[in-house]
Amino acid sequence: MQYVVNGTIVPAGKATLNVGDLAILRGYGIFDYFLFEEFRPLFFDQYLDRFYRSAERMHLEVPYSREELTRQILDLIAANGAKKGGIRLVLTGGYTEDGYSPSRPNLVIMQYPMPGHPESCYTEGVKLLTHPYRREVPDVKTINYLMGIQMLPKLRSSGAKELLYHSGPHITESTRSNFFLVTADDTLVTPAEDILYGITRHQVLDIASDVMKVEVRDVTLDELADCKEAFLTGSTKKVMPVVGINSLVVGTGRPGPVTQRIMQAYANRCEAYLQEKWRGQKSEIRG
Ligand SMILES: Cc1ncc(COP(=O)(O)O)c(C=O)c1O
């Protein structure tokens, strides 16, 4: 596999940054992550929008224009030759002179084989553990996953997939996904604030609002007890049913019908996007 470091394609093993980068010294940096299929990134514009927005919010300048970054990403995918996989963009605080102040950011583009989760996560559903925590700058995709990673041993010993964060009584998101529930009166609900505005969340809201009642608002922990269904959304998880939260059984304890319909509709939406957005551009992408 090859990566891109500051505009140059290099073998993954030789893709290095100096240890003086603010990302290493202080954990200061942002990233984004998206999938590609048939050499074509999924929901590409939305991920690029979020990447540039995250950079701006953290006062980091992306050293390339959108057109140039797009070219680098497509060139990397073509150079690696795999039809599908994942792409991670990382923008760091740069080589700091005083150990604290950002400087010119470094930009790394990394490619991975297509990620996946065990089939049972979708057929059986997953469990979550609630945890009081608010990400420091929730609407920015920072590289800081300190709490989630610190809690991995507890998560693993309890057989849970992710932490479900809450700020006081309000549910926000999970460690690496957005959270949805289906109420007793069949309304799809997802938290409005203190979250990363997930690209998958956005697609799911768009799909669901055509077919059912949808509310984007504060969601309290108390609402978990009465919900019929719950699920997570994320770029690699897609739409993943949640069947347990702490000791609570969600709904029937099985992936519910609304979740299953949304899982299918999201798969269709991805397929339609790839057909529509990149129609006739395949040969150009492969260079
Ligand atoms: C904290 C957090 N919330 C939500 C998400 C889901 O976002 P997306 O659907 O864009 O992958 C992620 C994805 O990594 C995340 O890290």
PDB file of C-alpha atoms and ligand atoms in Angstrom:
ATOM      1  CA  MET A   1       0.000   0.000   0.000  1.00  0.00           C
ATOM      2  CA  GLN A   2       1.123   3.555  -0.676  1.00  0.00           C
ATOM      3  CA  TYR A   3       0.223   6.783   1.121  1.00  0.00           C
ATOM      4  CA  VAL A   4       0.630  10.475   0.293  1.00  0.00           C
ATOM      5  CA  VAL A   5       2.759  12.648   2.586  1.00  0.00           C
ATOM      6  CA  ASN A   6       2.601  16.370   1.857  1.00  0.00           C
ATOM      7  CA  GLY A   7       1.772  15.797  -1.798  1.00  0.00           C
ATOM      8  CA  THR A   8       4.186  12.933  -2.535  1.00  0.00           C
ATOM      9  CA  ILE A   9       3.150   9.292  -2.960  1.00  0.00           C
ATOM     10  CA  VAL A  10       5.416   7.034  -0.860  1.00  0.00           C
ATOM     11  CA  PRO A  11       5.288   3.382   0.294  1.00  0.00           C
ATOM     12  CA  ALA A  12       3.229   3.149   3.514  1.00  0.00           C
ATOM     13  CA  GLY A  13       6.282   1.995   5.491  1.00  0.00           C
ATOM     14  CA  LYS A  14       8.168   5.128   4.495  1.00  0.00           C
ATOM     15  CA  ALA A  15       5.297   7.534   5.210  1.00  0.00           C
ATOM     16  CA  THR A  16       6.709   9.434   8.160  1.00  0.00           C
ATOM     17  CA  LEU A  17       6.420  12.747   9.965  1.00  0.00           C
ATOM     18  CA  ASN A  18       8.955  14.234  12.329  1.00  0.00           C
ATOM     19  CA  VAL A  19       8.315  13.629  16.051  1.00  0.00           C
ATOM     20  CA  GLY A  20       8.126  17.410  16.591  1.00  0.00           C
ATOM     21  CA  ASP A  21       4.633  17.533  15.068  1.00  0.00           C
ATOM     22  CA  LEU A  22       1.977  19.073  17.317  1.00  0.00           C
ATOM     23  CA  ALA A  23      -0.195  16.013  16.656  1.00  0.00           C
ATOM     24  CA  ILE A  24       2.357  13.909  18.541  1.00  0.00           C
ATOM     25  CA  LEU A  25       3.223  16.431  21.240  1.00  0.00           C
ATOM     26  CA  ARG A  26      -0.281  17.713  22.032  1.00  0.00           C
ATOM     27  CA  GLY A  27      -2.737  15.606  20.028  1.00  0.00           C
ATOM     28  CA  TYR A  28      -3.609  18.631  17.872  1.00  0.00           C
ATOM     29  CA  GLY A  29      -4.937  17.750  14.448  1.00  0.00           C
ATOM     30  CA  ILE A  30      -7.996  16.774  12.464  1.00  0.00           C
ATOM     31  CA  PHE A  31      -8.866  13.946  10.126  1.00  0.00           C
ATOM     32  CA  ASP A  32     -11.614  12.521   8.013  1.00  0.00           C
ATOM     33  CA  TYR A  33     -12.379   9.054   6.733  1.00  0.00           C
ATOM     34  CA  PHE A  34     -14.468   7.824   3.823  1.00  0.00           C
ATOM     35  CA  LEU A  35     -14.973   4.738   1.713  1.00  0.00           C
ATOM     36  CA  PHE A  36     -14.486   4.307  -2.012  1.00  0.00           C
ATOM     37  CA  GLU A  37     -15.852   1.701  -4.406  1.00  0.00           C
ATOM     38  CA  GLU A  38     -14.992   1.101  -8.071  1.00  0.00           C
ATOM     39  CA  PHE A  39     -12.211   3.674  -7.438  1.00  0.00           C
ATOM     40  CA  ARG A  40     -14.880   6.288  -6.549  1.00  0.00           C
ATOM     41  CA  PRO A  41     -15.171   8.004  -3.155  1.00  0.00           C
ATOM     42  CA  LEU A  42     -18.609   7.879  -1.567  1.00  0.00           C
ATOM     43  CA  PHE A  43     -20.360  11.179  -0.715  1.00  0.00           C
ATOM     44  CA  PHE A  44     -17.060  12.816  -1.627  1.00  0.00           C
ATOM     45  CA  ASP A  45     -18.174  16.453  -1.554  1.00  0.00           C
ATOM     46  CA  GLN A  46     -19.661  16.119   1.911  1.00  0.00           C
ATOM     47  CA  TYR A  47     -16.488  14.608   3.356  1.00  0.00           C
ATOM     48  CA  LEU A  48     -14.313  17.269   1.736  1.00  0.00           C
ATOM     49  CA  ASP A  49     -16.646  19.987   3.051  1.00  0.00           C
ATOM     50  CA  ARG A  50     -16.351  18.592   6.559  1.00  0.00           C
ATOM     51  CA  PHE A  51     -12.564  18.219   6.298  1.00  0.00           C
ATOM     52  CA  TYR A  52     -12.061  21.841   5.252  1.00  0.00           C
ATOM     53  CA  ARG A  53     -14.575  23.002   7.875  1.00  0.00           C
ATOM     54  CA  SER A  54     -12.811  21.039  10.644  1.00  0.00           C
ATOM     55  CA  ALA A  55      -9.479  22.555   9.585  1.00  0.00           C
ATOM     56  CA  GLU A  56     -10.894  26.060   9.661  1.00  0.00           C
ATOM     57  CA  ARG A  57     -12.457  25.556  13.092  1.00  0.00           C
ATOM     58  CA  MET A  58      -9.054  24.469  14.437  1.00  0.00           C
ATOM     59  CA  HIS A  59      -7.246  27.367  12.677  1.00  0.00           C
ATOM     60  CA  LEU A  60      -5.278  24.987  10.496  1.00  0.00           C
ATOM     61  CA  GLU A  61      -4.873  25.749   6.819  1.00  0.00           C
ATOM     62  CA  VAL A  62      -5.217  22.844   4.411  1.00  0.00           C
ATOM     63  CA  PRO A  63      -2.111  23.341   2.262  1.00  0.00           C
ATOM     64  CA  TYR A  64      -3.929  22.377  -0.961  1.00  0.00           C
ATOM     65  CA  SER A  65      -6.977  23.624  -2.827  1.00  0.00           C
ATOM     66  CA  ARG A  66      -9.965  21.321  -3.013  1.00  0.00           C
ATOM     67  CA  GLU A  67      -9.155  20.511  -6.640  1.00  0.00           C
ATOM     68  CA  GLU A  68      -5.549  19.646  -5.804  1.00  0.00           C
ATOM     69  CA  LEU A  69      -6.528  17.520  -2.797  1.00  0.00           C
ATOM     70  CA  THR A  70      -9.123  15.700  -4.906  1.00  0.00           C
ATOM     71  CA  ARG A  71      -6.460  14.994  -7.517  1.00  0.00           C
ATOM     72  CA  GLN A  72      -4.065  13.636  -4.861  1.00  0.00           C
ATOM     73  CA  ILE A  73      -6.735  11.329  -3.438  1.00  0.00           C
ATOM     74  CA  LEU A  74      -7.800   9.964  -6.835  1.00  0.00           C
ATOM     75  CA  ASP A  75      -4.153   9.555  -7.902  1.00  0.00           C
ATOM     76  CA  LEU A  76      -3.423   7.575  -4.735  1.00  0.00           C
ATOM     77  CA  ILE A  77      -6.416   5.288  -5.280  1.00  0.00           C
ATOM     78  CA  ALA A  78      -5.314   4.743  -8.896  1.00  0.00           C
ATOM     79  CA  ALA A  79      -1.696   4.096  -7.834  1.00  0.00           C
ATOM     80  CA  ASN A  80      -2.719   1.514  -5.224  1.00  0.00           C
ATOM     81  CA  GLY A  81      -4.961  -0.249  -7.740  1.00  0.00           C
ATOM     82  CA  ALA A  82      -7.594  -1.580  -5.268  1.00  0.00           C
ATOM     83  CA  LYS A  83     -11.172  -0.980  -6.457  1.00  0.00           C
ATOM     84  CA  LYS A  84     -12.523  -0.382  -2.980  1.00  0.00           C
ATOM     85  CA  GLY A  85     -11.300   0.573   0.453  1.00  0.00           C
ATOM     86  CA  GLY A  86     -11.063   3.391   2.956  1.00  0.00           C
ATOM     87  CA  ILE A  87      -9.222   6.718   2.798  1.00  0.00           C
ATOM     88  CA  ARG A  88      -8.057   8.670   5.829  1.00  0.00           C
ATOM     89  CA  LEU A  89      -7.036  12.312   5.527  1.00  0.00           C
ATOM     90  CA  VAL A  90      -4.952  13.584   8.449  1.00  0.00           C
ATOM     91  CA  LEU A  91      -4.044  17.233   8.926  1.00  0.00           C
ATOM     92  CA  THR A  92      -1.709  17.901  11.833  1.00  0.00           C
ATOM     93  CA  GLY A  93      -0.722  20.984  13.818  1.00  0.00           C
ATOM     94  CA  GLY A  94       2.679  20.910  12.086  1.00  0.00           C
ATOM     95  CA  TYR A  95       6.233  21.156  13.369  1.00  0.00           C
ATOM     96  CA  THR A  96       5.932  23.408  16.367  1.00  0.00           C
ATOM     97  CA  GLU A  97       8.849  25.570  17.450  1.00  0.00           C
ATOM     98  CA  ASP A  98       7.811  26.110  21.050  1.00  0.00           C
ATOM     99  CA  GLY A  99       6.128  22.761  21.624  1.00  0.00           C
ATOM    100  CA  TYR A 100       2.704  24.431  21.699  1.00  0.00           C
ATOM    101  CA  SER A 101       1.945  26.762  18.779  1.00  0.00           C
ATOM    102  CA  PRO A 102       0.722  25.321  15.471  1.00  0.00           C
ATOM    103  CA  SER A 103       2.749  25.933  12.332  1.00  0.00           C
ATOM    104  CA  ARG A 104       2.326  24.822   8.696  1.00  0.00           C
ATOM    105  CA  PRO A 105       0.184  21.683   8.883  1.00  0.00           C
ATOM    106  CA  ASN A 106       1.330  18.341   7.512  1.00  0.00           C
ATOM    107  CA  LEU A 107      -1.196  16.462   5.395  1.00  0.00           C
ATOM    108  CA  VAL A 108      -1.152  12.693   5.074  1.00  0.00           C
ATOM    109  CA  ILE A 109      -3.506  10.581   2.948  1.00  0.00           C
ATOM    110  CA  MET A 110      -3.666   6.936   3.982  1.00  0.00           C
ATOM    111  CA  GLN A 111      -5.440   4.096   2.193  1.00  0.00           C
ATOM    112  CA  TYR A 112      -6.797   0.917   3.783  1.00  0.00           C
ATOM    113  CA  PRO A 113      -8.414  -2.301   2.578  1.00  0.00           C
ATOM    114  CA  MET A 114     -12.231  -2.090   2.737  1.00  0.00           C
ATOM    115  CA  PRO A 115     -13.062  -2.101   6.462  1.00  0.00           C
ATOM    116  CA  GLY A 116     -15.924  -4.179   7.798  1.00  0.00           C
ATOM    117  CA  HIS A 117     -17.650  -5.420  10.922  1.00  0.00           C
ATOM    118  CA  PRO A 118     -18.667  -9.001  11.727  1.00  0.00           C
ATOM    119  CA  GLU A 119     -21.930  -9.967  10.025  1.00  0.00           C
ATOM    120  CA  SER A 120     -23.410 -10.700  13.469  1.00  0.00           C
ATOM    121  CA  CYS A 121     -23.275  -6.955  14.289  1.00  0.00           C
ATOM    122  CA  TYR A 122     -26.003  -6.535  11.663  1.00  0.00           C
ATOM    123  CA  THR A 123     -27.964  -9.764  12.087  1.00  0.00           C
ATOM    124  CA  GLU A 124     -27.879  -9.823  15.916  1.00  0.00           C
ATOM    125  CA  GLY A 125     -27.207  -6.163  16.741  1.00  0.00           C
ATOM    126  CA  VAL A 126     -24.686  -4.698  19.182  1.00  0.00           C
ATOM    127  CA  LYS A 127     -24.591  -3.435  22.758  1.00  0.00           C
ATOM    128  CA  LEU A 128     -23.539  -0.033  24.103  1.00  0.00           C
ATOM    129  CA  LEU A 129     -22.351   1.232  27.472  1.00  0.00           C
ATOM    130  CA  THR A 130     -23.443   4.708  28.537  1.00  0.00           C
ATOM    131  CA  HIS A 131     -20.676   7.023  29.670  1.00  0.00           C
ATOM    132  CA  PRO A 132     -20.745  10.686  30.776  1.00  0.00           C
ATOM    133  CA  TYR A 133     -18.496  12.551  28.370  1.00  0.00           C
ATOM    134  CA  ARG A 134     -18.571  15.361  25.843  1.00  0.00           C
ATOM    135  CA  ARG A 135     -15.930  15.550  23.140  1.00  0.00           C
ATOM    136  CA  GLU A 136     -13.976  18.767  23.482  1.00  0.00           C
ATOM    137  CA  VAL A 137     -14.959  20.292  20.130  1.00  0.00           C
ATOM    138  CA  PRO A 138     -17.848  18.015  19.229  1.00  0.00           C
ATOM    139  CA  ASP A 139     -18.616  19.311  15.738  1.00  0.00           C
ATOM    140  CA  VAL A 140     -15.005  18.909  14.598  1.00  0.00           C
ATOM    141  CA  LYS A 141     -13.448  15.607  13.582  1.00  0.00           C
ATOM    142  CA  THR A 142     -10.349  15.980  15.742  1.00  0.00           C
ATOM    143  CA  ILE A 143      -7.823  13.162  16.115  1.00  0.00           C
ATOM    144  CA  ASN A 144      -8.533  13.055  19.872  1.00  0.00           C
ATOM    145  CA  TYR A 145     -10.316   9.794  20.826  1.00  0.00           C
ATOM    146  CA  LEU A 146      -8.760   9.722  24.275  1.00  0.00           C
ATOM    147  CA  MET A 147     -11.830   8.658  26.240  1.00  0.00           C
ATOM    148  CA  GLY A 148     -12.945   5.963  23.813  1.00  0.00           C
ATOM    149  CA  ILE A 149      -9.484   4.425  23.669  1.00  0.00           C
ATOM    150  CA  GLN A 150      -8.930   4.661  27.424  1.00  0.00           C
ATOM    151  CA  MET A 151     -12.211   2.822  27.976  1.00  0.00           C
ATOM    152  CA  LEU A 152     -11.447   0.000  25.497  1.00  0.00           C
ATOM    153  CA  PRO A 153     -10.621  -2.599  28.205  1.00  0.00           C
ATOM    154  CA  LYS A 154     -13.964  -1.951  29.967  1.00  0.00           C
ATOM    155  CA  LEU A 155     -15.813  -2.015  26.677  1.00  0.00           C
ATOM    156  CA  ARG A 156     -14.247  -5.312  25.680  1.00  0.00           C
ATOM    157  CA  SER A 157     -14.800  -6.966  29.040  1.00  0.00           C
ATOM    158  CA  SER A 158     -18.489  -6.062  28.915  1.00  0.00           C
ATOM    159  CA  GLY A 159     -18.961  -7.188  25.309  1.00  0.00           C
ATOM    160  CA  ALA A 160     -20.147  -3.732  24.189  1.00  0.00           C
ATOM    161  CA  LYS A 161     -19.374  -2.290  20.777  1.00  0.00           C
ATOM    162  CA  GLU A 162     -19.093   1.371  21.759  1.00  0.00           C
ATOM    163  CA  LEU A 163     -19.662   3.890  24.525  1.00  0.00           C
ATOM    164  CA  LEU A 164     -22.834   5.942  24.285  1.00  0.00           C
ATOM    165  CA  TYR A 165     -21.836   9.406  25.461  1.00  0.00           C
ATOM    166  CA  HIS A 166     -24.154  11.674  27.394  1.00  0.00           C
ATOM    167  CA  SER A 167     -23.764  15.194  28.786  1.00  0.00           C
ATOM    168  CA  GLY A 168     -25.873  15.189  31.929  1.00  0.00           C
ATOM    169  CA  PRO A 169     -29.286  13.800  30.960  1.00  0.00           C
ATOM    170  CA  HIS A 170     -28.742  14.252  27.214  1.00  0.00           C
ATOM    171  CA  ILE A 171     -27.470  11.559  24.919  1.00  0.00           C
ATOM    172  CA  THR A 172     -25.066  12.909  22.312  1.00  0.00           C
ATOM    173  CA  GLU A 173     -23.311  10.277  20.188  1.00  0.00           C
ATOM    174  CA  SER A 174     -21.272   7.128  20.558  1.00  0.00           C
ATOM    175  CA  THR A 175     -17.492   6.824  20.502  1.00  0.00           C
ATOM    176  CA  ARG A 176     -17.257   6.704  16.715  1.00  0.00           C
ATOM    177  CA  SER A 177     -20.863   6.912  15.496  1.00  0.00           C
ATOM    178  CA  ASN A 178     -24.095   8.850  15.659  1.00  0.00           C
ATOM    179  CA  PHE A 179     -27.061   7.478  17.587  1.00  0.00           C
ATOM    180  CA  PHE A 180     -30.722   7.129  16.572  1.00  0.00           C
ATOM    181  CA  LEU A 181     -33.741   5.677  18.317  1.00  0.00           C
ATOM    182  CA  VAL A 182     -37.270   4.817  17.244  1.00  0.00           C
ATOM    183  CA  THR A 183     -39.885   5.930  19.781  1.00  0.00           C
ATOM    184  CA  ALA A 184     -42.999   4.007  20.823  1.00  0.00           C
ATOM    185  CA  ASP A 185     -45.014   6.077  18.295  1.00  0.00           C
ATOM    186  CA  ASP A 186     -42.608   5.249  15.458  1.00  0.00           C
ATOM    187  CA  THR A 187     -40.764   8.565  15.315  1.00  0.00           C
ATOM    188  CA  LEU A 188     -37.096   8.458  14.378  1.00  0.00           C
ATOM    189  CA  VAL A 189     -35.132  10.639  16.800  1.00  0.00           C
ATOM    190  CA  THR A 190     -31.492  11.705  16.860  1.00  0.00           C
ATOM    191  CA  PRO A 191     -29.611  14.220  19.031  1.00  0.00           C
ATOM    192  CA  ALA A 192     -29.198  17.713  17.570  1.00  0.00           C
ATOM    193  CA  GLU A 193     -26.220  19.118  19.462  1.00  0.00           C
ATOM    194  CA  ASP A 194     -22.787  18.352  20.891  1.00  0.00           C
ATOM    195  CA  ILE A 195     -22.142  15.786  18.186  1.00  0.00           C
ATOM    196  CA  LEU A 196     -20.038  15.234  15.132  1.00  0.00           C
ATOM    197  CA  TYR A 197     -22.362  15.871  12.220  1.00  0.00           C
ATOM    198  CA  GLY A 198     -21.864  12.480  10.604  1.00  0.00           C
ATOM    199  CA  ILE A 199     -22.142  12.109   6.856  1.00  0.00           C
ATOM    200  CA  THR A 200     -24.002   8.822   7.338  1.00  0.00           C
ATOM    201  CA  ARG A 201     -26.341  10.526   9.836  1.00  0.00           C
ATOM    202  CA  HIS A 202     -27.107  13.165   7.235  1.00  0.00           C
ATOM    203  CA  GLN A 203     -27.923  10.550   4.591  1.00  0.00           C
ATOM    204  CA  VAL A 204     -30.099   8.572   7.004  1.00  0.00           C
ATOM    205  CA  LEU A 205     -32.053  11.678   8.023  1.00  0.00           C
ATOM    206  CA  ASP A 206     -32.623  12.478   4.380  1.00  0.00           C
ATOM    207  CA  ILE A 207     -33.789   8.948   3.577  1.00  0.00           C
ATOM    208  CA  ALA A 208     -36.017   8.614   6.646  1.00  0.00           C
ATOM    209  CA  SER A 209     -37.703  12.007   6.431  1.00  0.00           C
ATOM    210  CA  ASP A 210     -39.457  10.878   3.236  1.00  0.00           C
ATOM    211  CA  VAL A 211     -41.062   7.866   4.884  1.00  0.00           C
ATOM    212  CA  MET A 212     -41.572   8.551   8.586  1.00  0.00           C
ATOM    213  CA  LYS A 213     -41.729  11.203  11.254  1.00  0.00           C
ATOM    214  CA  VAL A 214     -38.243  12.432  12.148  1.00  0.00           C
ATOM    215  CA  GLU A 215     -37.136  14.638  15.038  1.00  0.00           C
ATOM    216  CA  VAL A 216     -33.677  16.173  15.496  1.00  0.00           C
ATOM    217  CA  ARG A 217     -33.647  17.418  19.088  1.00  0.00           C
ATOM    218  CA  ASP A 218     -32.344  16.824  22.583  1.00  0.00           C
ATOM    219  CA  VAL A 219     -32.686  13.157  23.540  1.00  0.00           C
ATOM    220  CA  THR A 220     -32.629  12.119  27.191  1.00  0.00           C
ATOM    221  CA  LEU A 221     -31.296   8.933  28.759  1.00  0.00           C
ATOM    222  CA  ASP A 222     -34.820   8.290  30.101  1.00  0.00           C
ATOM    223  CA  GLU A 223     -36.093   7.853  26.555  1.00  0.00           C
ATOM    224  CA  LEU A 224     -33.994   4.713  26.131  1.00  0.00           C
ATOM    225  CA  ALA A 225     -36.314   2.734  28.391  1.00  0.00           C
ATOM    226  CA  ASP A 226     -39.332   3.156  26.085  1.00  0.00           C
ATOM    227  CA  CYS A 227     -37.725   3.112  22.662  1.00  0.00           C
ATOM    228  CA  LYS A 228     -38.668   0.363  20.226  1.00  0.00           C
ATOM    229  CA  GLU A 229     -35.430   0.329  18.278  1.00  0.00           C
ATOM    230  CA  ALA A 230     -32.028   1.998  18.216  1.00  0.00           C
ATOM    231  CA  PHE A 231     -29.119   2.075  15.802  1.00  0.00           C
ATOM    232  CA  LEU A 232     -25.722   3.633  15.144  1.00  0.00           C
ATOM    233  CA  THR A 233     -24.568   5.291  11.941  1.00  0.00           C
ATOM    234  CA  GLY A 234     -21.015   5.781  10.724  1.00  0.00           C
ATOM    235  CA  SER A 235     -18.965   5.571   7.562  1.00  0.00           C
ATOM    236  CA  THR A 236     -17.660   2.056   8.209  1.00  0.00           C
ATOM    237  CA  LYS A 237     -20.542   0.785  10.378  1.00  0.00           C
ATOM    238  CA  LYS A 238     -23.159   2.168   7.972  1.00  0.00           C
ATOM    239  CA  VAL A 239     -26.436   1.489   9.834  1.00  0.00           C
ATOM    240  CA  MET A 240     -25.859  -0.900  12.761  1.00  0.00           C
ATOM    241  CA  PRO A 241     -28.698  -2.111  15.024  1.00  0.00           C
ATOM    242  CA  VAL A 242     -28.358  -1.576  18.789  1.00  0.00           C
ATOM    243  CA  VAL A 243     -30.131  -4.209  20.893  1.00  0.00           C
ATOM    244  CA  GLY A 244     -28.775  -3.509  24.371  1.00  0.00           C
ATOM    245  CA  ILE A 245     -27.659  -0.477  26.382  1.00  0.00           C
ATOM    246  CA  ASN A 246     -26.056  -1.273  29.761  1.00  0.00           C
ATOM    247  CA  SER A 247     -28.459  -3.869  31.201  1.00  0.00           C
ATOM    248  CA  LEU A 248     -31.427  -2.570  29.187  1.00  0.00           C
ATOM    249  CA  VAL A 249     -32.816  -4.651  26.351  1.00  0.00           C
ATOM    250  CA  VAL A 250     -33.780  -2.360  23.463  1.00  0.00           C
ATOM    251  CA  GLY A 251     -37.206  -3.239  22.057  1.00  0.00           C
ATOM    252  CA  THR A 252     -37.434  -6.975  21.400  1.00  0.00           C
ATOM    253  CA  GLY A 253     -33.679  -7.415  21.709  1.00  0.00           C
ATOM    254  CA  ARG A 254     -33.466  -8.059  17.948  1.00  0.00           C
ATOM    255  CA  PRO A 255     -32.793  -5.681  15.041  1.00  0.00           C
ATOM    256  CA  GLY A 256     -36.177  -4.072  14.389  1.00  0.00           C
ATOM    257  CA  PRO A 257     -38.094  -3.519  11.138  1.00  0.00           C
ATOM    258  CA  VAL A 258     -37.440   0.246  10.912  1.00  0.00           C
ATOM    259  CA  THR A 259     -33.707  -0.280  11.360  1.00  0.00           C
ATOM    260  CA  GLN A 260     -33.711  -3.037   8.745  1.00  0.00           C
ATOM    261  CA  ARG A 261     -35.550  -0.835   6.243  1.00  0.00           C
ATOM    262  CA  ILE A 262     -33.104   2.008   6.824  1.00  0.00           C
ATOM    263  CA  MET A 263     -30.114  -0.352   6.482  1.00  0.00           C
ATOM    264  CA  GLN A 264     -31.399  -1.392   3.054  1.00  0.00           C
ATOM    265  CA  ALA A 265     -32.342   2.136   1.994  1.00  0.00           C
ATOM    266  CA  TYR A 266     -28.868   3.375   2.958  1.00  0.00           C
ATOM    267  CA  ALA A 267     -27.221   0.627   0.879  1.00  0.00           C
ATOM    268  CA  ASN A 268     -29.411   1.675  -2.072  1.00  0.00           C
ATOM    269  CA  ARG A 269     -28.519   5.328  -1.539  1.00  0.00           C
ATOM    270  CA  CYS A 270     -24.763   4.504  -1.625  1.00  0.00           C
ATOM    271  CA  GLU A 271     -25.227   2.520  -4.821  1.00  0.00           C
ATOM    272  CA  ALA A 272     -27.267   5.302  -6.441  1.00  0.00           C
ATOM    273  CA  TYR A 273     -24.697   7.928  -5.449  1.00  0.00           C
ATOM    274  CA  LEU A 274     -21.839   5.982  -6.993  1.00  0.00           C
ATOM    275  CA  GLN A 275     -23.781   5.460 -10.234  1.00  0.00           C
ATOM    276  CA  GLU A 276     -24.960   9.037 -10.462  1.00  0.00           C
ATOM    277  CA  LYS A 277     -22.024  11.096  -9.231  1.00  0.00           C
ATOM    278  CA  TRP A 278     -19.271   9.326 -11.114  1.00  0.00           C
ATOM    279  CA  ARG A 279     -21.207   8.385 -14.256  1.00  0.00           C
ATOM    280  CA  GLY A 280     -18.818   8.213 -17.238  1.00  0.00           C
ATOM    281  CA  GLN A 281     -15.802   9.275 -15.201  1.00  0.00           C
ATOM    282  CA  LYS A 282     -14.291   5.915 -14.462  1.00  0.00           C
ATOM    283  CA  SER A 283     -11.525   6.005 -17.058  1.00  0.00           C
ATOM    284  CA  GLU A 284     -10.594   9.536 -16.029  1.00  0.00           C
ATOM    285  CA  ILE A 285     -10.369   8.479 -12.360  1.00  0.00           C
ATOM    286  CA  ARG A 286      -8.078   5.597 -13.185  1.00  0.00           C
ATOM    287  CA  GLY A 287      -5.926   7.957 -15.242  1.00  0.00           C
TER     288      GLY A 287
HETATM  289  C1  LIG B   1     -17.423  10.964  17.323  1.00  0.00           C
HETATM  290  C2  LIG B   1     -18.035  10.517  16.034  1.00  0.00           C
HETATM  291  N1  LIG B   1     -19.369  10.712  15.835  1.00  0.00           N
HETATM  292  C3  LIG B   1     -19.969  10.308  14.694  1.00  0.00           C
HETATM  293  C4  LIG B   1     -19.252   9.674  13.674  1.00  0.00           C
HETATM  294  C5  LIG B   1     -19.954   9.230  12.414  1.00  0.00           C
HETATM  295  O1  LIG B   1     -19.624  10.077  11.332  1.00  0.00           O
HETATM  296  P1  LIG B   1     -19.626   9.577   9.824  1.00  0.00           P
HETATM  297  O2  LIG B   1     -21.003   9.052   9.513  1.00  0.00           O
HETATM  298  O3  LIG B   1     -19.321  10.809   9.030  1.00  0.00           O
HETATM  299  O4  LIG B   1     -18.580   8.532   9.688  1.00  0.00           O
HETATM  300  C6  LIG B   1     -17.886   9.478  13.843  1.00  0.00           C
HETATM  301  C7  LIG B   1     -17.104   8.831  12.784  1.00  0.00           C
HETATM  302  O5  LIG B   1     -15.944   8.575  12.895  1.00  0.00           O
HETATM  303  C8  LIG B   1     -17.256   9.913  15.042  1.00  0.00           C
HETATM  304  O6  LIG B   1     -15.950   9.741  15.252  1.00  0.00           O
END
